[in-house]
Amino acid sequence: MDQVLAGQTALVTGSTSGIGLGIAKIYAEAGAKVMLNGFGKPEEIAAARAEIGAIMGVKEAPYSAADMSKPDEVRGMVAEAEKQFGKLDILVNNAGIQFVSPVQEFPTAKWDAIIAINLSSNFHAIAAALPGMLARNHGRIVNVASAHGLVASPFKTAYVAAKHGVVGLTKSVALEVAQSQVTCNAICPGFVRTPLAEAQVKPLAEKNGVSEEVALKDYLLAHQPSKRWIEVEEVARMALYLVGPGSGGVNGSALSIDGGWFAS
Ligand code: NAD
């Protein structure tokens, strides 16, 4: 791959799995030094660090265990990335969780966790990273929102509220940095083949008494006209475009990658 990110540094939250790991991988392949973050079994984290490290030509990629539900840890993670790398060019706010329930039964603790991890962590990370980016007059912020940042589904109140919030946060930050060489954009994927999304198929099949294949096409992907998963690599390629050469004019956008969902 062309080394379009040679000399650049990146921090990708929630990059021990799924979309975040895919973004970390493509950034490292494009020549960036990448710091990982996220939870998982020790062996899974070690495997992710070794995989990304091997691409970067080191034993293991830098890693922060910061909990995205804790503001001080989020800000500390950004400071740690700046310290280790000497600067931070690219911030990807990707960590996220899901919980599905009717609103009247939605557990308050789940609401608070989803708002904290899926929305407030983006605010804290951006607030911590922007001073350095503005001082160097260079930076790229990518927030992994969702199709649910643009449209709603029932039973996902916290997730839909948080992701709409991420799109609003993205636009507002973009306006604040519009006359600098910093950009802030959101990616709005439909259903992507990752553990977070795949975990929703079985409960849907059981609830509706159908096979997992039918649950996927007729229920989970009911609003995704392509009727297929978006693949992690497709999202990673969009995230690479947003931080690579030629994307400086894209700012405050919420880019859909959803098989036609938002158009329908
Ligand atoms: P995933 O479950 O595979 O990965 C989530 C990552 O976030 C993991 O690395 C996990 O350890 C990390 N994480 C969770 N809670 C954390 C916390 N408190 N602190 C630090 N890290 C934490 O999920 P994914 O599907 O790859 O989702 C990544 C992002 O993409 C999320 O923001 C999600 O909302 C969004 N998204 C996913 C889909 C989809 O269909 N998979 C669609 C649209 C948007």
PDB file of C-alpha atoms and ligand atoms in Angstrom:
ATOM      1  CA  MET A   1       0.000   0.000   0.000  1.00  0.00           C
ATOM      2  CA  ASP A   2       1.164   3.584  -0.706  1.00  0.00           C
ATOM      3  CA  GLN A   3       2.722   5.065   2.440  1.00  0.00           C
ATOM      4  CA  VAL A   4       0.358   8.058   2.437  1.00  0.00           C
ATOM      5  CA  LEU A   5       0.500   8.309   6.249  1.00  0.00           C
ATOM      6  CA  ALA A   6       4.304   8.008   6.579  1.00  0.00           C
ATOM      7  CA  GLY A   7       5.505  10.119   9.507  1.00  0.00           C
ATOM      8  CA  GLN A   8       2.012  10.460  10.953  1.00  0.00           C
ATOM      9  CA  THR A   9       0.709   9.219  14.281  1.00  0.00           C
ATOM     10  CA  ALA A  10      -2.761   7.961  15.142  1.00  0.00           C
ATOM     11  CA  LEU A  11      -4.817   6.952  18.155  1.00  0.00           C
ATOM     12  CA  VAL A  12      -7.791   4.657  17.487  1.00  0.00           C
ATOM     13  CA  THR A  13     -10.143   3.977  20.401  1.00  0.00           C
ATOM     14  CA  GLY A  14     -11.807   0.578  20.647  1.00  0.00           C
ATOM     15  CA  SER A  15      -9.217  -0.945  18.341  1.00  0.00           C
ATOM     16  CA  THR A  16      -8.832  -4.386  19.927  1.00  0.00           C
ATOM     17  CA  SER A  17     -11.739  -5.652  17.801  1.00  0.00           C
ATOM     18  CA  GLY A  18     -13.984  -5.052  14.799  1.00  0.00           C
ATOM     19  CA  ILE A  19     -13.986  -1.716  12.958  1.00  0.00           C
ATOM     20  CA  GLY A  20     -11.349  -0.086  15.195  1.00  0.00           C
ATOM     21  CA  LEU A  21      -8.891  -2.921  14.625  1.00  0.00           C
ATOM     22  CA  GLY A  22      -9.541  -2.685  10.870  1.00  0.00           C
ATOM     23  CA  ILE A  23      -8.866   1.076  10.906  1.00  0.00           C
ATOM     24  CA  ALA A  24      -5.695   0.630  12.988  1.00  0.00           C
ATOM     25  CA  LYS A  25      -4.515  -1.990  10.500  1.00  0.00           C
ATOM     26  CA  ILE A  26      -5.060   0.115   7.380  1.00  0.00           C
ATOM     27  CA  TYR A  27      -3.449   3.185   8.994  1.00  0.00           C
ATOM     28  CA  ALA A  28      -0.382   1.117   9.951  1.00  0.00           C
ATOM     29  CA  GLU A  29      -0.249  -0.329   6.420  1.00  0.00           C
ATOM     30  CA  ALA A  30      -0.298   3.252   5.101  1.00  0.00           C
ATOM     31  CA  GLY A  31       2.770   4.052   7.234  1.00  0.00           C
ATOM     32  CA  ALA A  32       1.309   5.616  10.411  1.00  0.00           C
ATOM     33  CA  LYS A  33       2.404   4.832  13.944  1.00  0.00           C
ATOM     34  CA  VAL A  34      -0.772   3.710  15.704  1.00  0.00           C
ATOM     35  CA  MET A  35      -1.719   3.498  19.389  1.00  0.00           C
ATOM     36  CA  LEU A  36      -4.397   0.932  20.192  1.00  0.00           C
ATOM     37  CA  ASN A  37      -7.047   1.048  22.911  1.00  0.00           C
ATOM     38  CA  GLY A  38      -9.860  -1.229  24.033  1.00  0.00           C
ATOM     39  CA  PHE A  39     -10.852  -4.127  26.202  1.00  0.00           C
ATOM     40  CA  GLY A  40     -10.594  -7.867  25.690  1.00  0.00           C
ATOM     41  CA  LYS A  41      -8.889 -10.965  27.016  1.00  0.00           C
ATOM     42  CA  PRO A  42      -5.143 -10.409  27.594  1.00  0.00           C
ATOM     43  CA  GLU A  43      -4.326 -12.789  24.741  1.00  0.00           C
ATOM     44  CA  GLU A  44      -6.659 -10.927  22.353  1.00  0.00           C
ATOM     45  CA  ILE A  45      -5.060  -7.577  23.227  1.00  0.00           C
ATOM     46  CA  ALA A  46      -1.587  -9.095  22.853  1.00  0.00           C
ATOM     47  CA  ALA A  47      -2.573 -10.514  19.447  1.00  0.00           C
ATOM     48  CA  ALA A  48      -3.880  -7.136  18.241  1.00  0.00           C
ATOM     49  CA  ARG A  49      -0.709  -5.369  19.463  1.00  0.00           C
ATOM     50  CA  ALA A  50       1.486  -7.974  17.765  1.00  0.00           C
ATOM     51  CA  GLU A  51      -0.496  -7.813  14.488  1.00  0.00           C
ATOM     52  CA  ILE A  52      -0.382  -4.012  14.229  1.00  0.00           C
ATOM     53  CA  GLY A  53       3.172  -3.912  15.616  1.00  0.00           C
ATOM     54  CA  ALA A  54       4.370  -6.300  12.896  1.00  0.00           C
ATOM     55  CA  ILE A  55       3.001  -3.956  10.220  1.00  0.00           C
ATOM     56  CA  MET A  56       4.723  -1.000  11.947  1.00  0.00           C
ATOM     57  CA  GLY A  57       8.005  -2.945  12.195  1.00  0.00           C
ATOM     58  CA  VAL A  58       8.014  -3.130  16.008  1.00  0.00           C
ATOM     59  CA  LYS A  59       7.371  -5.995  18.444  1.00  0.00           C
ATOM     60  CA  GLU A  60       4.072  -4.597  19.666  1.00  0.00           C
ATOM     61  CA  ALA A  61       1.985  -1.524  18.896  1.00  0.00           C
ATOM     62  CA  PRO A  62       1.583   1.029  21.716  1.00  0.00           C
ATOM     63  CA  TYR A  63      -1.585   0.401  23.704  1.00  0.00           C
ATOM     64  CA  SER A  64      -3.701   2.293  26.239  1.00  0.00           C
ATOM     65  CA  ALA A  65      -6.052   0.389  28.552  1.00  0.00           C
ATOM     66  CA  ALA A  66      -8.072   3.565  29.206  1.00  0.00           C
ATOM     67  CA  ASP A  67     -11.774   3.038  29.911  1.00  0.00           C
ATOM     68  CA  MET A  68     -13.772   5.256  27.539  1.00  0.00           C
ATOM     69  CA  SER A  69     -16.514   5.620  30.148  1.00  0.00           C
ATOM     70  CA  LYS A  70     -14.087   7.546  32.387  1.00  0.00           C
ATOM     71  CA  PRO A  71     -13.337  11.143  31.280  1.00  0.00           C
ATOM     72  CA  ASP A  72      -9.980  11.376  33.099  1.00  0.00           C
ATOM     73  CA  GLU A  73      -8.787   8.142  31.500  1.00  0.00           C
ATOM     74  CA  VAL A  74      -9.870   9.341  28.032  1.00  0.00           C
ATOM     75  CA  ARG A  75      -7.934  12.587  28.420  1.00  0.00           C
ATOM     76  CA  GLY A  76      -4.974  10.742  29.962  1.00  0.00           C
ATOM     77  CA  MET A  77      -4.892   8.381  26.955  1.00  0.00           C
ATOM     78  CA  VAL A  78      -4.585  11.324  24.535  1.00  0.00           C
ATOM     79  CA  ALA A  79      -1.806  12.830  26.671  1.00  0.00           C
ATOM     80  CA  GLU A  80      -0.027   9.458  26.694  1.00  0.00           C
ATOM     81  CA  ALA A  81      -0.245   9.182  22.887  1.00  0.00           C
ATOM     82  CA  GLU A  82       1.186  12.700  22.491  1.00  0.00           C
ATOM     83  CA  LYS A  83       3.971  11.846  24.940  1.00  0.00           C
ATOM     84  CA  GLN A  84       4.886   8.530  23.294  1.00  0.00           C
ATOM     85  CA  PHE A  85       4.698   9.819  19.707  1.00  0.00           C
ATOM     86  CA  GLY A  86       5.750  13.447  20.302  1.00  0.00           C
ATOM     87  CA  LYS A  87       2.551  14.574  18.523  1.00  0.00           C
ATOM     88  CA  LEU A  88      -0.882  13.261  17.572  1.00  0.00           C
ATOM     89  CA  ASP A  89      -1.997  13.773  13.965  1.00  0.00           C
ATOM     90  CA  ILE A  90      -5.043  11.495  13.810  1.00  0.00           C
ATOM     91  CA  LEU A  91      -7.715  10.731  16.403  1.00  0.00           C
ATOM     92  CA  VAL A  92     -10.364   8.101  15.654  1.00  0.00           C
ATOM     93  CA  ASN A  93     -13.199   7.918  18.174  1.00  0.00           C
ATOM     94  CA  ASN A  94     -14.533   4.435  17.563  1.00  0.00           C
ATOM     95  CA  ALA A  95     -15.135   2.622  20.892  1.00  0.00           C
ATOM     96  CA  GLY A  96     -18.783   1.783  21.333  1.00  0.00           C
ATOM     97  CA  ILE A  97     -21.284  -0.553  22.939  1.00  0.00           C
ATOM     98  CA  GLN A  98     -24.916  -1.452  22.253  1.00  0.00           C
ATOM     99  CA  PHE A  99     -27.915  -2.381  24.377  1.00  0.00           C
ATOM    100  CA  VAL A 100     -31.444  -3.067  23.133  1.00  0.00           C
ATOM    101  CA  SER A 101     -34.585  -2.621  25.247  1.00  0.00           C
ATOM    102  CA  PRO A 102     -37.951  -0.832  25.233  1.00  0.00           C
ATOM    103  CA  VAL A 103     -37.393   2.684  26.555  1.00  0.00           C
ATOM    104  CA  GLN A 104     -39.597   2.224  29.617  1.00  0.00           C
ATOM    105  CA  GLU A 105     -37.490  -0.772  30.691  1.00  0.00           C
ATOM    106  CA  PHE A 106     -34.117   0.605  29.594  1.00  0.00           C
ATOM    107  CA  PRO A 107     -31.748   0.226  32.584  1.00  0.00           C
ATOM    108  CA  THR A 108     -30.418   3.616  33.700  1.00  0.00           C
ATOM    109  CA  ALA A 109     -26.909   2.186  34.117  1.00  0.00           C
ATOM    110  CA  LYS A 110     -26.956   1.004  30.462  1.00  0.00           C
ATOM    111  CA  TRP A 111     -28.185   4.420  29.276  1.00  0.00           C
ATOM    112  CA  ASP A 112     -25.392   6.148  31.224  1.00  0.00           C
ATOM    113  CA  ALA A 113     -22.727   3.741  29.931  1.00  0.00           C
ATOM    114  CA  ILE A 114     -23.770   4.115  26.282  1.00  0.00           C
ATOM    115  CA  ILE A 115     -23.872   7.915  26.492  1.00  0.00           C
ATOM    116  CA  ALA A 116     -20.482   7.949  28.257  1.00  0.00           C
ATOM    117  CA  ILE A 117     -18.684   5.515  25.921  1.00  0.00           C
ATOM    118  CA  ASN A 118     -20.387   6.236  22.585  1.00  0.00           C
ATOM    119  CA  LEU A 119     -20.710  10.032  22.929  1.00  0.00           C
ATOM    120  CA  SER A 120     -18.967  11.720  25.866  1.00  0.00           C
ATOM    121  CA  SER A 121     -15.639   9.931  25.260  1.00  0.00           C
ATOM    122  CA  ASN A 122     -15.556  11.578  21.814  1.00  0.00           C
ATOM    123  CA  PHE A 123     -15.952  15.000  23.438  1.00  0.00           C
ATOM    124  CA  HIS A 124     -13.199  14.381  25.994  1.00  0.00           C
ATOM    125  CA  ALA A 125     -10.760  12.946  23.452  1.00  0.00           C
ATOM    126  CA  ILE A 126     -11.367  15.783  20.982  1.00  0.00           C
ATOM    127  CA  ALA A 127     -11.015  18.431  23.708  1.00  0.00           C
ATOM    128  CA  ALA A 128      -7.711  16.873  24.767  1.00  0.00           C
ATOM    129  CA  ALA A 129      -6.317  16.395  21.242  1.00  0.00           C
ATOM    130  CA  LEU A 130      -7.332  19.682  19.602  1.00  0.00           C
ATOM    131  CA  PRO A 131      -4.883  22.062  21.338  1.00  0.00           C
ATOM    132  CA  GLY A 132      -1.895  20.151  19.929  1.00  0.00           C
ATOM    133  CA  MET A 133      -3.485  19.767  16.489  1.00  0.00           C
ATOM    134  CA  LEU A 134      -4.305  23.473  16.286  1.00  0.00           C
ATOM    135  CA  ALA A 135      -0.841  24.456  17.539  1.00  0.00           C
ATOM    136  CA  ARG A 136       0.707  22.362  14.726  1.00  0.00           C
ATOM    137  CA  ASN A 137      -2.070  23.423  12.323  1.00  0.00           C
ATOM    138  CA  HIS A 138      -2.575  19.837  11.244  1.00  0.00           C
ATOM    139  CA  GLY A 139      -4.994  17.184  12.409  1.00  0.00           C
ATOM    140  CA  ARG A 140      -7.655  14.718  11.415  1.00  0.00           C
ATOM    141  CA  ILE A 141     -10.514  13.667  13.681  1.00  0.00           C
ATOM    142  CA  VAL A 142     -12.747  10.784  12.583  1.00  0.00           C
ATOM    143  CA  ASN A 143     -15.744   9.852  14.703  1.00  0.00           C
ATOM    144  CA  VAL A 144     -17.280   6.455  14.007  1.00  0.00           C
ATOM    145  CA  ALA A 145     -20.977   7.270  14.380  1.00  0.00           C
ATOM    146  CA  SER A 146     -23.557   5.036  12.702  1.00  0.00           C
ATOM    147  CA  ALA A 147     -26.528   5.016  10.340  1.00  0.00           C
ATOM    148  CA  HIS A 148     -28.226   5.404  13.715  1.00  0.00           C
ATOM    149  CA  GLY A 149     -26.616   8.846  13.890  1.00  0.00           C
ATOM    150  CA  LEU A 150     -28.945   9.857  11.034  1.00  0.00           C
ATOM    151  CA  VAL A 151     -32.042   7.685  11.425  1.00  0.00           C
ATOM    152  CA  ALA A 152     -33.659   5.843  14.325  1.00  0.00           C
ATOM    153  CA  SER A 153     -34.741   2.301  15.105  1.00  0.00           C
ATOM    154  CA  PRO A 154     -36.958   1.270  18.004  1.00  0.00           C
ATOM    155  CA  PHE A 155     -35.499  -0.153  21.231  1.00  0.00           C
ATOM    156  CA  LYS A 156     -32.106   1.506  20.715  1.00  0.00           C
ATOM    157  CA  THR A 157     -32.822   4.835  22.427  1.00  0.00           C
ATOM    158  CA  ALA A 158     -29.453   5.293  24.116  1.00  0.00           C
ATOM    159  CA  TYR A 159     -27.474   4.212  21.046  1.00  0.00           C
ATOM    160  CA  VAL A 160     -29.526   6.352  18.652  1.00  0.00           C
ATOM    161  CA  ALA A 161     -29.344   9.369  20.989  1.00  0.00           C
ATOM    162  CA  ALA A 162     -25.584   8.948  21.438  1.00  0.00           C
ATOM    163  CA  LYS A 163     -24.894   8.519  17.717  1.00  0.00           C
ATOM    164  CA  HIS A 164     -27.071  11.510  16.749  1.00  0.00           C
ATOM    165  CA  GLY A 165     -25.036  13.343  19.383  1.00  0.00           C
ATOM    166  CA  VAL A 166     -21.787  12.249  17.733  1.00  0.00           C
ATOM    167  CA  VAL A 167     -22.971  13.663  14.387  1.00  0.00           C
ATOM    168  CA  GLY A 168     -23.885  16.970  16.082  1.00  0.00           C
ATOM    169  CA  LEU A 169     -20.575  17.078  17.959  1.00  0.00           C
ATOM    170  CA  THR A 170     -18.744  16.420  14.684  1.00  0.00           C
ATOM    171  CA  LYS A 171     -20.462  19.321  12.918  1.00  0.00           C
ATOM    172  CA  SER A 172     -19.898  21.758  15.765  1.00  0.00           C
ATOM    173  CA  VAL A 173     -16.185  20.905  16.133  1.00  0.00           C
ATOM    174  CA  ALA A 174     -15.803  21.120  12.341  1.00  0.00           C
ATOM    175  CA  LEU A 175     -17.099  24.693  12.370  1.00  0.00           C
ATOM    176  CA  GLU A 176     -14.728  25.626  15.205  1.00  0.00           C
ATOM    177  CA  VAL A 177     -11.671  24.368  13.272  1.00  0.00           C
ATOM    178  CA  ALA A 178     -12.894  25.273   9.763  1.00  0.00           C
ATOM    179  CA  GLN A 179     -10.174  27.844   9.051  1.00  0.00           C
ATOM    180  CA  SER A 180      -7.330  25.585  10.206  1.00  0.00           C
ATOM    181  CA  GLN A 181      -5.776  22.485   8.645  1.00  0.00           C
ATOM    182  CA  VAL A 182      -7.717  20.319  11.104  1.00  0.00           C
ATOM    183  CA  THR A 183     -10.855  18.466  10.001  1.00  0.00           C
ATOM    184  CA  CYS A 184     -13.515  16.597  11.927  1.00  0.00           C
ATOM    185  CA  ASN A 185     -15.830  14.129  10.188  1.00  0.00           C
ATOM    186  CA  ALA A 186     -18.141  11.270  11.066  1.00  0.00           C
ATOM    187  CA  ILE A 187     -18.572   7.888   9.405  1.00  0.00           C
ATOM    188  CA  CYS A 188     -22.086   6.441   9.480  1.00  0.00           C
ATOM    189  CA  PRO A 189     -21.968   2.703   8.786  1.00  0.00           C
ATOM    190  CA  GLY A 190     -24.981   0.471   8.425  1.00  0.00           C
ATOM    191  CA  PHE A 191     -24.601  -3.037   9.813  1.00  0.00           C
ATOM    192  CA  VAL A 192     -20.955  -4.091   9.665  1.00  0.00           C
ATOM    193  CA  ARG A 193     -19.815  -7.685  10.136  1.00  0.00           C
ATOM    194  CA  THR A 194     -18.262  -7.372  13.645  1.00  0.00           C
ATOM    195  CA  PRO A 195     -18.838  -9.054  17.033  1.00  0.00           C
ATOM    196  CA  LEU A 196     -21.031  -6.116  18.158  1.00  0.00           C
ATOM    197  CA  ALA A 197     -23.449  -6.517  15.236  1.00  0.00           C
ATOM    198  CA  GLU A 198     -23.262 -10.306  14.783  1.00  0.00           C
ATOM    199  CA  ALA A 199     -24.309 -10.723  18.432  1.00  0.00           C
ATOM    200  CA  GLN A 200     -27.705  -9.208  17.537  1.00  0.00           C
ATOM    201  CA  VAL A 201     -28.643 -11.935  15.016  1.00  0.00           C
ATOM    202  CA  LYS A 202     -29.228 -14.889  17.364  1.00  0.00           C
ATOM    203  CA  PRO A 203     -31.544 -13.043  19.798  1.00  0.00           C
ATOM    204  CA  LEU A 204     -33.566 -11.766  16.820  1.00  0.00           C
ATOM    205  CA  ALA A 205     -33.894 -15.308  15.446  1.00  0.00           C
ATOM    206  CA  GLU A 206     -35.019 -16.662  18.834  1.00  0.00           C
ATOM    207  CA  LYS A 207     -37.424 -13.780  19.485  1.00  0.00           C
ATOM    208  CA  ASN A 208     -39.108 -14.165  16.078  1.00  0.00           C
ATOM    209  CA  GLY A 209     -38.879 -17.963  15.761  1.00  0.00           C
ATOM    210  CA  VAL A 210     -36.951 -17.839  12.485  1.00  0.00           C
ATOM    211  CA  SER A 211     -33.557 -19.080  11.281  1.00  0.00           C
ATOM    212  CA  GLU A 212     -30.495 -16.870  11.788  1.00  0.00           C
ATOM    213  CA  GLU A 213     -30.327 -16.377   8.011  1.00  0.00           C
ATOM    214  CA  VAL A 214     -33.892 -15.016   7.927  1.00  0.00           C
ATOM    215  CA  ALA A 215     -33.264 -12.963  11.086  1.00  0.00           C
ATOM    216  CA  LEU A 216     -30.282 -11.349   9.399  1.00  0.00           C
ATOM    217  CA  LYS A 217     -31.941 -10.490   6.072  1.00  0.00           C
ATOM    218  CA  ASP A 218     -35.512  -9.752   7.145  1.00  0.00           C
ATOM    219  CA  TYR A 219     -34.985  -8.249  10.607  1.00  0.00           C
ATOM    220  CA  LEU A 220     -31.454  -6.921  11.239  1.00  0.00           C
ATOM    221  CA  LEU A 221     -30.920  -5.797   7.634  1.00  0.00           C
ATOM    222  CA  ALA A 222     -34.579  -4.843   7.127  1.00  0.00           C
ATOM    223  CA  HIS A 223     -33.564  -1.260   6.330  1.00  0.00           C
ATOM    224  CA  GLN A 224     -30.235  -2.026   4.604  1.00  0.00           C
ATOM    225  CA  PRO A 225     -31.316  -2.337   0.939  1.00  0.00           C
ATOM    226  CA  SER A 226     -28.120  -4.163  -0.111  1.00  0.00           C
ATOM    227  CA  LYS A 227     -29.159  -7.048   2.219  1.00  0.00           C
ATOM    228  CA  ARG A 228     -25.508  -7.775   2.964  1.00  0.00           C
ATOM    229  CA  TRP A 229     -23.096  -6.917   5.748  1.00  0.00           C
ATOM    230  CA  ILE A 230     -20.795  -3.947   5.211  1.00  0.00           C
ATOM    231  CA  GLU A 231     -17.270  -5.336   5.653  1.00  0.00           C
ATOM    232  CA  VAL A 232     -14.777  -3.880   8.150  1.00  0.00           C
ATOM    233  CA  GLU A 233     -12.270  -3.211   5.378  1.00  0.00           C
ATOM    234  CA  GLU A 234     -14.809  -1.052   3.512  1.00  0.00           C
ATOM    235  CA  VAL A 235     -15.228   1.168   6.576  1.00  0.00           C
ATOM    236  CA  ALA A 236     -11.456   1.223   7.114  1.00  0.00           C
ATOM    237  CA  ARG A 237     -10.932   2.437   3.546  1.00  0.00           C
ATOM    238  CA  MET A 238     -13.359   5.334   4.155  1.00  0.00           C
ATOM    239  CA  ALA A 239     -11.487   6.155   7.387  1.00  0.00           C
ATOM    240  CA  LEU A 240      -8.213   6.129   5.425  1.00  0.00           C
ATOM    241  CA  TYR A 241      -9.621   8.504   2.809  1.00  0.00           C
ATOM    242  CA  LEU A 242     -10.654  10.977   5.535  1.00  0.00           C
ATOM    243  CA  VAL A 243      -7.116  11.221   6.940  1.00  0.00           C
ATOM    244  CA  GLY A 244      -5.145  10.858   3.692  1.00  0.00           C
ATOM    245  CA  PRO A 245      -4.087  13.349   1.042  1.00  0.00           C
ATOM    246  CA  GLY A 246      -6.815  15.218  -0.813  1.00  0.00           C
ATOM    247  CA  SER A 247      -9.468  15.072   1.918  1.00  0.00           C
ATOM    248  CA  GLY A 248      -8.737  18.480   3.474  1.00  0.00           C
ATOM    249  CA  GLY A 249     -11.913  19.994   2.015  1.00  0.00           C
ATOM    250  CA  VAL A 250     -14.135  17.415   3.692  1.00  0.00           C
ATOM    251  CA  ASN A 251     -15.149  18.814   7.070  1.00  0.00           C
ATOM    252  CA  GLY A 252     -18.227  18.365   9.242  1.00  0.00           C
ATOM    253  CA  SER A 253     -19.545  15.575   7.026  1.00  0.00           C
ATOM    254  CA  ALA A 254     -21.479  12.534   8.157  1.00  0.00           C
ATOM    255  CA  LEU A 255     -20.500  10.026   5.464  1.00  0.00           C
ATOM    256  CA  SER A 256     -22.865   7.101   4.990  1.00  0.00           C
ATOM    257  CA  ILE A 257     -21.572   3.606   4.234  1.00  0.00           C
ATOM    258  CA  ASP A 258     -24.772   1.669   4.679  1.00  0.00           C
ATOM    259  CA  GLY A 259     -25.762  -0.200   1.511  1.00  0.00           C
ATOM    260  CA  GLY A 260     -28.374   2.479   0.735  1.00  0.00           C
ATOM    261  CA  TRP A 261     -30.105   2.621   4.152  1.00  0.00           C
ATOM    262  CA  PHE A 262     -30.064   6.432   4.533  1.00  0.00           C
ATOM    263  CA  ALA A 263     -31.301   6.851   0.951  1.00  0.00           C
ATOM    264  CA  SER A 264     -34.327   4.632   1.508  1.00  0.00           C
TER     265      SER A 264
HETATM  266  P1  NAD B   1     -16.759  -4.305  18.578  1.00  0.00           P
HETATM  267  O1  NAD B   1     -17.550  -4.784  19.735  1.00  0.00           O
HETATM  268  O2  NAD B   1     -16.154  -5.293  17.638  1.00  0.00           O
HETATM  269  O3  NAD B   1     -15.597  -3.332  19.067  1.00  0.00           O
HETATM  270  C1  NAD B   1     -15.837  -2.353  20.043  1.00  0.00           C
HETATM  271  C2  NAD B   1     -14.510  -1.888  20.579  1.00  0.00           C
HETATM  272  O4  NAD B   1     -14.760  -0.924  21.622  1.00  0.00           O
HETATM  273  C3  NAD B   1     -13.707  -3.023  21.244  1.00  0.00           C
HETATM  274  O5  NAD B   1     -12.330  -2.832  21.005  1.00  0.00           O
HETATM  275  C4  NAD B   1     -14.024  -2.832  22.727  1.00  0.00           C
HETATM  276  O6  NAD B   1     -13.019  -3.360  23.594  1.00  0.00           O
HETATM  277  C5  NAD B   1     -14.058  -1.320  22.784  1.00  0.00           C
HETATM  278  N1  NAD B   1     -14.710  -0.819  23.992  1.00  0.00           N
HETATM  279  C6  NAD B   1     -15.961  -1.069  24.441  1.00  0.00           C
HETATM  280  N2  NAD B   1     -16.165  -0.424  25.599  1.00  0.00           N
HETATM  281  C7  NAD B   1     -15.018   0.245  25.886  1.00  0.00           C
HETATM  282  C8  NAD B   1     -14.607   1.095  26.939  1.00  0.00           C
HETATM  283  N3  NAD B   1     -15.407   1.397  27.970  1.00  0.00           N
HETATM  284  N4  NAD B   1     -13.356   1.615  26.902  1.00  0.00           N
HETATM  285  C9  NAD B   1     -12.511   1.307  25.875  1.00  0.00           C
HETATM  286  N5  NAD B   1     -12.854   0.518  24.856  1.00  0.00           N
HETATM  287  C10 NAD B   1     -14.094  -0.004  24.860  1.00  0.00           C
HETATM  288  O7  NAD B   1     -17.724  -3.307  17.806  1.00  0.00           O
HETATM  289  P2  NAD B   1     -17.691  -2.657  16.336  1.00  0.00           P
HETATM  290  O8  NAD B   1     -18.866  -3.172  15.616  1.00  0.00           O
HETATM  291  O9  NAD B   1     -16.345  -2.756  15.723  1.00  0.00           O
HETATM  292  O10 NAD B   1     -18.029  -1.155  16.715  1.00  0.00           O
HETATM  293  C11 NAD B   1     -17.074  -0.105  16.640  1.00  0.00           C
HETATM  294  C12 NAD B   1     -17.822   1.214  16.493  1.00  0.00           C
HETATM  295  O11 NAD B   1     -18.562   1.195  15.275  1.00  0.00           O
HETATM  296  C13 NAD B   1     -18.830   1.479  17.611  1.00  0.00           C
HETATM  297  O12 NAD B   1     -18.803   2.842  17.967  1.00  0.00           O
HETATM  298  C14 NAD B   1     -20.146   1.115  16.972  1.00  0.00           C
HETATM  299  O13 NAD B   1     -21.225   1.798  17.548  1.00  0.00           O
HETATM  300  C15 NAD B   1     -19.896   1.560  15.533  1.00  0.00           C
HETATM  301  N6  NAD B   1     -20.777   0.938  14.566  1.00  0.00           N
HETATM  302  C16 NAD B   1     -20.807  -0.409  14.398  1.00  0.00           C
HETATM  303  C17 NAD B   1     -21.666  -0.943  13.469  1.00  0.00           C
HETATM  304  C18 NAD B   1     -21.752  -2.423  13.215  1.00  0.00           C
HETATM  305  O14 NAD B   1     -22.688  -2.866  12.549  1.00  0.00           O
HETATM  306  N7  NAD B   1     -20.822  -3.222  13.682  1.00  0.00           N
HETATM  307  C19 NAD B   1     -22.492  -0.118  12.695  1.00  0.00           C
HETATM  308  C20 NAD B   1     -22.431   1.243  12.882  1.00  0.00           C
HETATM  309  C21 NAD B   1     -21.570   1.764  13.823  1.00  0.00           C
END
